[in-house]
mmCIF file with all atom_site columns, C-alpha atoms in Angstrom:
data_model
loop_
_atom_site.group_PDB
_atom_site.id
_atom_site.type_symbol
_atom_site.label_atom_id
_atom_site.label_alt_id
_atom_site.label_comp_id
_atom_site.label_asym_id
_atom_site.label_entity_id
_atom_site.label_seq_id
_atom_site.pdbx_PDB_ins_code
_atom_site.Cartn_x
_atom_site.Cartn_y
_atom_site.Cartn_z
_atom_site.occupancy
_atom_site.B_iso_or_equiv
_atom_site.pdbx_formal_charge
_atom_site.auth_seq_id
_atom_site.auth_comp_id
_atom_site.auth_asym_id
_atom_site.auth_atom_id
_atom_site.pdbx_PDB_model_num
ATOM 1   C CA . UNK D 1 1   ? 132.064 138.667 115.505 1.00 0.00 ? 154 UNK D CA 1
ATOM 2   C CA . UNK D 1 2   ? 135.987 138.470 114.898 1.00 0.00 ? 155 UNK D CA 1
ATOM 3   C CA . UNK D 1 3   ? 134.972 139.192 111.220 1.00 0.00 ? 156 UNK D CA 1
ATOM 4   C CA . UNK D 1 4   ? 132.950 141.799 111.807 1.00 0.00 ? 157 UNK D CA 1
ATOM 5   C CA . UNK D 1 5   ? 135.751 143.287 114.331 1.00 0.00 ? 158 UNK D CA 1
ATOM 6   C CA . UNK D 1 6   ? 138.083 142.982 111.486 1.00 0.00 ? 159 UNK D CA 1
ATOM 7   C CA . UNK D 1 7   ? 135.964 144.763 108.633 1.00 0.00 ? 160 UNK D CA 1
ATOM 8   C CA . UNK D 1 8   ? 135.378 147.690 111.167 1.00 0.00 ? 161 UNK D CA 1
ATOM 9   C CA . UNK D 1 9   ? 139.287 147.876 112.318 1.00 0.00 ? 162 UNK D CA 1
ATOM 10  C CA . UNK D 1 10  ? 139.790 147.648 108.120 1.00 0.00 ? 163 UNK D CA 1
ATOM 11  C CA . UNK D 1 11  ? 142.293 144.160 108.397 1.00 0.00 ? 164 UNK D CA 1
ATOM 12  C CA . UNK D 1 12  ? 143.815 143.373 105.649 1.00 0.00 ? 165 UNK D CA 1
ATOM 13  C CA . UNK D 1 13  ? 143.869 146.872 103.786 1.00 0.00 ? 166 UNK D CA 1
ATOM 14  C CA . UNK D 1 14  ? 147.276 148.571 103.057 1.00 0.00 ? 167 UNK D CA 1
ATOM 15  C CA . UNK D 1 15  ? 148.453 151.123 105.356 1.00 0.00 ? 168 UNK D CA 1
ATOM 16  C CA . UNK D 1 16  ? 147.693 153.757 102.749 1.00 0.00 ? 169 UNK D CA 1
ATOM 17  C CA . UNK D 1 17  ? 144.643 153.261 102.237 1.00 0.00 ? 170 UNK D CA 1
ATOM 18  C CA . UNK D 1 18  ? 143.919 152.902 106.180 1.00 0.00 ? 171 UNK D CA 1
ATOM 19  C CA . UNK D 1 19  ? 145.545 156.116 106.051 1.00 0.00 ? 172 UNK D CA 1
ATOM 20  C CA . UNK D 1 20  ? 143.270 158.067 103.618 1.00 0.00 ? 173 UNK D CA 1
ATOM 21  C CA . UNK D 1 21  ? 140.441 156.424 105.484 1.00 0.00 ? 174 UNK D CA 1
ATOM 22  C CA . UNK D 1 22  ? 141.422 157.929 108.829 1.00 0.00 ? 175 UNK D CA 1
ATOM 23  C CA . UNK D 1 23  ? 142.182 161.529 107.033 1.00 0.00 ? 176 UNK D CA 1
ATOM 24  C CA . UNK D 1 24  ? 138.441 161.337 105.890 1.00 0.00 ? 177 UNK D CA 1
ATOM 25  C CA . UNK D 1 25  ? 136.914 160.195 109.074 1.00 0.00 ? 178 UNK D CA 1
ATOM 26  C CA . UNK D 1 26  ? 138.631 162.904 111.219 1.00 0.00 ? 179 UNK D CA 1
ATOM 27  C CA . UNK D 1 27  ? 137.757 165.977 108.477 1.00 0.00 ? 180 UNK D CA 1
ATOM 28  C CA . UNK D 1 28  ? 134.180 163.907 108.988 1.00 0.00 ? 181 UNK D CA 1
ATOM 29  C CA . UNK D 1 29  ? 134.550 164.394 112.863 1.00 0.00 ? 182 UNK D CA 1
ATOM 30  C CA . UNK D 1 30  ? 135.427 168.445 112.419 1.00 0.00 ? 183 UNK D CA 1
ATOM 31  C CA . UNK D 1 31  ? 132.775 168.724 109.932 1.00 0.00 ? 184 UNK D CA 1
ATOM 32  C CA . UNK D 1 32  ? 130.139 167.227 112.671 1.00 0.00 ? 185 UNK D CA 1
ATOM 33  C CA . UNK D 1 33  ? 131.869 168.995 115.148 1.00 0.00 ? 186 UNK D CA 1
ATOM 34  C CA . UNK D 1 34  ? 131.318 172.733 113.325 1.00 0.00 ? 187 UNK D CA 1
ATOM 35  C CA . UNK D 1 35  ? 127.528 171.652 112.859 1.00 0.00 ? 188 UNK D CA 1
ATOM 36  C CA . UNK D 1 36  ? 126.928 170.701 117.006 1.00 0.00 ? 189 UNK D CA 1
ATOM 37  C CA . UNK D 1 37  ? 128.979 174.614 117.671 1.00 0.00 ? 190 UNK D CA 1
ATOM 38  C CA . UNK D 1 38  ? 126.317 175.678 115.294 1.00 0.00 ? 191 UNK D CA 1
ATOM 39  C CA . UNK D 1 39  ? 123.710 173.897 117.406 1.00 0.00 ? 192 UNK D CA 1
ATOM 40  C CA . UNK D 1 40  ? 124.945 174.762 120.853 1.00 0.00 ? 193 UNK D CA 1
ATOM 41  C CA . UNK D 1 41  ? 125.311 178.147 120.048 1.00 0.00 ? 194 UNK D CA 1
ATOM 42  C CA . UNK D 1 42  ? 121.258 178.368 120.155 1.00 0.00 ? 195 UNK D CA 1
ATOM 43  C CA . UNK D 1 43  ? 121.754 178.327 123.948 1.00 0.00 ? 196 UNK D CA 1
ATOM 44  C CA . UNK D 1 44  ? 124.239 181.562 123.571 1.00 0.00 ? 197 UNK D CA 1
ATOM 45  C CA . UNK D 1 45  ? 123.807 184.515 121.969 1.00 0.00 ? 198 UNK D CA 1
ATOM 46  C CA . UNK D 1 46  ? 127.185 183.333 119.433 1.00 0.00 ? 199 UNK D CA 1
ATOM 47  C CA . UNK D 1 47  ? 124.151 182.504 116.571 1.00 0.00 ? 200 UNK D CA 1
ATOM 48  C CA . UNK D 1 48  ? 122.799 185.697 116.830 1.00 0.00 ? 201 UNK D CA 1
ATOM 49  C CA . UNK D 1 49  ? 126.110 188.019 115.502 1.00 0.00 ? 202 UNK D CA 1
ATOM 50  C CA . UNK D 1 50  ? 126.669 188.038 111.985 1.00 0.00 ? 203 UNK D CA 1
ATOM 51  C CA . UNK D 1 51  ? 130.786 187.325 112.115 1.00 0.00 ? 204 UNK D CA 1
ATOM 52  C CA . UNK D 1 52  ? 130.072 184.047 114.176 1.00 0.00 ? 205 UNK D CA 1
ATOM 53  C CA . UNK D 1 53  ? 127.706 183.126 111.230 1.00 0.00 ? 206 UNK D CA 1
ATOM 54  C CA . UNK D 1 54  ? 130.631 184.172 108.664 1.00 0.00 ? 207 UNK D CA 1
ATOM 55  C CA . UNK D 1 55  ? 133.057 182.293 110.705 1.00 0.00 ? 208 UNK D CA 1
ATOM 56  C CA . UNK D 1 56  ? 131.292 179.258 111.803 1.00 0.00 ? 209 UNK D CA 1
ATOM 57  C CA . UNK D 1 57  ? 129.729 179.015 107.602 1.00 0.00 ? 210 UNK D CA 1
ATOM 58  C CA . UNK D 1 58  ? 133.328 179.716 106.275 1.00 0.00 ? 211 UNK D CA 1
ATOM 59  C CA . UNK D 1 59  ? 134.906 177.045 108.351 1.00 0.00 ? 212 UNK D CA 1
ATOM 60  C CA . UNK D 1 60  ? 132.299 174.298 107.970 1.00 0.00 ? 213 UNK D CA 1
ATOM 61  C CA . UNK D 1 61  ? 132.229 174.476 103.995 1.00 0.00 ? 214 UNK D CA 1
ATOM 62  C CA . UNK D 1 62  ? 135.877 174.299 104.173 1.00 0.00 ? 215 UNK D CA 1
ATOM 63  C CA . UNK D 1 63  ? 136.517 171.359 106.062 1.00 0.00 ? 216 UNK D CA 1
ATOM 64  C CA . UNK D 1 64  ? 133.146 169.956 104.152 1.00 0.00 ? 217 UNK D CA 1
ATOM 65  C CA . UNK D 1 65  ? 135.062 170.757 100.691 1.00 0.00 ? 218 UNK D CA 1
ATOM 66  C CA . UNK D 1 66  ? 138.475 168.978 101.926 1.00 0.00 ? 219 UNK D CA 1
ATOM 67  C CA . UNK D 1 67  ? 136.412 166.270 103.434 1.00 0.00 ? 220 UNK D CA 1
ATOM 68  C CA . UNK D 1 68  ? 135.101 165.440 99.245  1.00 0.00 ? 221 UNK D CA 1
ATOM 69  C CA . UNK D 1 69  ? 138.692 165.872 97.997  1.00 0.00 ? 222 UNK D CA 1
ATOM 70  C CA . UNK D 1 70  ? 139.873 163.316 100.993 1.00 0.00 ? 223 UNK D CA 1
ATOM 71  C CA . UNK D 1 71  ? 137.263 160.886 99.929  1.00 0.00 ? 224 UNK D CA 1
ATOM 72  C CA . UNK D 1 72  ? 137.836 161.155 96.065  1.00 0.00 ? 225 UNK D CA 1
ATOM 73  C CA . UNK D 1 73  ? 141.687 160.646 96.820  1.00 0.00 ? 226 UNK D CA 1
ATOM 74  C CA . UNK D 1 74  ? 140.480 157.778 99.081  1.00 0.00 ? 227 UNK D CA 1
ATOM 75  C CA . UNK D 1 75  ? 138.117 155.966 96.732  1.00 0.00 ? 228 UNK D CA 1
ATOM 76  C CA . UNK D 1 76  ? 140.512 156.428 93.591  1.00 0.00 ? 229 UNK D CA 1
ATOM 77  C CA . UNK D 1 77  ? 143.561 154.958 95.613  1.00 0.00 ? 230 UNK D CA 1
ATOM 78  C CA . UNK D 1 78  ? 141.720 152.039 96.452  1.00 0.00 ? 231 UNK D CA 1
ATOM 79  C CA . UNK D 1 79  ? 141.975 148.584 95.065  1.00 0.00 ? 232 UNK D CA 1
ATOM 80  C CA . UNK D 1 80  ? 139.605 147.182 93.103  1.00 0.00 ? 233 UNK D CA 1
ATOM 81  C CA . UNK D 1 81  ? 137.584 145.346 95.178  1.00 0.00 ? 234 UNK D CA 1
ATOM 82  C CA . UNK D 1 82  ? 137.861 147.442 97.929  1.00 0.00 ? 235 UNK D CA 1
ATOM 83  C CA . UNK D 1 83  ? 135.956 150.661 95.773  1.00 0.00 ? 236 UNK D CA 1
ATOM 84  C CA . UNK D 1 84  ? 133.740 147.899 94.755  1.00 0.00 ? 237 UNK D CA 1
ATOM 85  C CA . UNK D 1 85  ? 132.781 147.668 98.149  1.00 0.00 ? 238 UNK D CA 1
ATOM 86  C CA . UNK D 1 86  ? 133.036 151.555 98.771  1.00 0.00 ? 239 UNK D CA 1
ATOM 87  C CA . UNK D 1 87  ? 130.767 151.748 95.769  1.00 0.00 ? 240 UNK D CA 1
ATOM 88  C CA . UNK D 1 88  ? 128.225 149.938 97.021  1.00 0.00 ? 241 UNK D CA 1
ATOM 89  C CA . UNK D 1 89  ? 128.231 150.725 100.585 1.00 0.00 ? 242 UNK D CA 1
ATOM 90  C CA . UNK D 1 90  ? 127.458 154.472 98.700  1.00 0.00 ? 243 UNK D CA 1
ATOM 91  C CA . UNK D 1 91  ? 124.900 153.470 96.502  1.00 0.00 ? 244 UNK D CA 1
ATOM 92  C CA . UNK D 1 92  ? 122.760 151.583 99.819  1.00 0.00 ? 245 UNK D CA 1
ATOM 93  C CA . UNK D 1 93  ? 123.318 154.560 101.560 1.00 0.00 ? 246 UNK D CA 1
ATOM 94  C CA . UNK D 1 94  ? 121.915 157.097 99.060  1.00 0.00 ? 247 UNK D CA 1
ATOM 95  C CA . UNK D 1 95  ? 119.071 154.905 98.226  1.00 0.00 ? 248 UNK D CA 1
ATOM 96  C CA . UNK D 1 96  ? 117.785 154.557 101.613 1.00 0.00 ? 249 UNK D CA 1
ATOM 97  C CA . UNK D 1 97  ? 118.238 158.264 102.380 1.00 0.00 ? 250 UNK D CA 1
ATOM 98  C CA . UNK D 1 98  ? 116.206 159.064 98.937  1.00 0.00 ? 251 UNK D CA 1
ATOM 99  C CA . UNK D 1 99  ? 113.479 156.286 100.085 1.00 0.00 ? 252 UNK D CA 1
ATOM 100 C CA . UNK D 1 100 ? 113.572 157.318 103.922 1.00 0.00 ? 253 UNK D CA 1
ATOM 101 C CA . UNK D 1 101 ? 112.950 161.041 102.632 1.00 0.00 ? 254 UNK D CA 1
ATOM 102 C CA . UNK D 1 102 ? 110.181 161.008 99.915  1.00 0.00 ? 255 UNK D CA 1
ATOM 103 C CA . UNK D 1 103 ? 108.417 157.846 102.544 1.00 0.00 ? 256 UNK D CA 1
ATOM 104 C CA . UNK D 1 104 ? 108.612 160.456 105.481 1.00 0.00 ? 257 UNK D CA 1
ATOM 105 C CA . UNK D 1 105 ? 107.561 163.258 103.504 1.00 0.00 ? 258 UNK D CA 1
ATOM 106 C CA . UNK D 1 106 ? 104.307 161.209 102.446 1.00 0.00 ? 259 UNK D CA 1
ATOM 107 C CA . UNK D 1 107 ? 103.994 160.645 105.909 1.00 0.00 ? 260 UNK D CA 1
ATOM 108 C CA . UNK D 1 108 ? 104.626 164.181 106.994 1.00 0.00 ? 261 UNK D CA 1
ATOM 109 C CA . UNK D 1 109 ? 102.078 165.797 104.634 1.00 0.00 ? 262 UNK D CA 1
ATOM 110 C CA . UNK D 1 110 ? 99.170  163.467 105.549 1.00 0.00 ? 263 UNK D CA 1
ATOM 111 C CA . UNK D 1 111 ? 99.697  164.599 109.459 1.00 0.00 ? 264 UNK D CA 1
ATOM 112 C CA . UNK D 1 112 ? 100.777 161.194 110.302 1.00 0.00 ? 265 UNK D CA 1
ATOM 113 C CA . UNK D 1 113 ? 104.430 162.130 111.715 1.00 0.00 ? 266 UNK D CA 1
ATOM 114 C CA . UNK D 1 114 ? 106.498 164.905 112.315 1.00 0.00 ? 267 UNK D CA 1
ATOM 115 C CA . UNK D 1 115 ? 108.603 166.319 109.371 1.00 0.00 ? 268 UNK D CA 1
ATOM 116 C CA . UNK D 1 116 ? 112.083 164.474 109.188 1.00 0.00 ? 269 UNK D CA 1
ATOM 117 C CA . UNK D 1 117 ? 115.009 167.164 110.306 1.00 0.00 ? 270 UNK D CA 1
ATOM 118 C CA . UNK D 1 118 ? 118.242 167.554 108.349 1.00 0.00 ? 271 UNK D CA 1
ATOM 119 C CA . UNK D 1 119 ? 120.489 166.027 110.888 1.00 0.00 ? 272 UNK D CA 1
ATOM 120 C CA . UNK D 1 120 ? 118.453 162.604 110.846 1.00 0.00 ? 273 UNK D CA 1
ATOM 121 C CA . UNK D 1 121 ? 118.738 162.300 107.113 1.00 0.00 ? 274 UNK D CA 1
ATOM 122 C CA . UNK D 1 122 ? 122.437 162.934 107.363 1.00 0.00 ? 275 UNK D CA 1
ATOM 123 C CA . UNK D 1 123 ? 122.788 160.166 110.361 1.00 0.00 ? 276 UNK D CA 1
ATOM 124 C CA . UNK D 1 124 ? 120.924 157.817 108.029 1.00 0.00 ? 277 UNK D CA 1
ATOM 125 C CA . UNK D 1 125 ? 122.825 158.303 105.554 1.00 0.00 ? 278 UNK D CA 1
ATOM 126 C CA . UNK D 1 126 ? 126.208 157.931 107.499 1.00 0.00 ? 279 UNK D CA 1
ATOM 127 C CA . UNK D 1 127 ? 124.722 154.976 109.268 1.00 0.00 ? 280 UNK D CA 1
ATOM 128 C CA . UNK D 1 128 ? 123.853 153.209 106.285 1.00 0.00 ? 281 UNK D CA 1
ATOM 129 C CA . UNK D 1 129 ? 127.206 153.909 104.524 1.00 0.00 ? 282 UNK D CA 1
ATOM 130 C CA . UNK D 1 130 ? 129.077 152.321 107.652 1.00 0.00 ? 283 UNK D CA 1
ATOM 131 C CA . UNK D 1 131 ? 126.967 149.143 107.931 1.00 0.00 ? 284 UNK D CA 1
ATOM 132 C CA . UNK D 1 132 ? 127.276 148.847 103.964 1.00 0.00 ? 285 UNK D CA 1
ATOM 133 C CA . UNK D 1 133 ? 130.973 149.212 104.195 1.00 0.00 ? 286 UNK D CA 1
ATOM 134 C CA . UNK D 1 134 ? 131.472 146.390 106.763 1.00 0.00 ? 287 UNK D CA 1
ATOM 135 C CA . UNK D 1 135 ? 128.674 143.733 105.107 1.00 0.00 ? 288 UNK D CA 1
ATOM 136 C CA . UNK D 1 136 ? 130.653 143.972 102.036 1.00 0.00 ? 289 UNK D CA 1
ATOM 137 C CA . UNK D 1 137 ? 133.860 143.786 103.570 1.00 0.00 ? 290 UNK D CA 1
ATOM 138 C CA . UNK D 1 138 ? 132.509 140.457 105.460 1.00 0.00 ? 291 UNK D CA 1
ATOM 139 C CA . UNK D 1 139 ? 130.968 139.313 102.165 1.00 0.00 ? 292 UNK D CA 1
ATOM 140 C CA . UNK D 1 140 ? 133.888 140.059 99.810  1.00 0.00 ? 293 UNK D CA 1
ATOM 141 C CA . UNK D 1 141 ? 136.991 139.796 102.020 1.00 0.00 ? 294 UNK D CA 1
#
């Protein structure tokens, strides 16, 4: 259990890597927050105004671009082992998401299940990435 907790809390990583990871995590939370605001705006009349749509689109896209650059910096500054762990987790995440989406598309076309929405795929990708990172840290550290 302590290995899992150490992997989640980034024990053993240099302070620079933890700082970079925290920057990426903060931007990811803000990015997800802008999606939540748009989902909540459906309950109100905010989403029907072009000004609101323009603002939320611009903020969401800008945060997303900043997050990509922060993640790139994070990956570039990692040591070789942690970079391998991160890239393995990314590969797992993308693979699971592609397979899940294509498999669910077959079932959806056949009428067996409802079509998956985008938020489900984003959550699947994020959860798979987190699990892959934790498993990799336990395996290699």
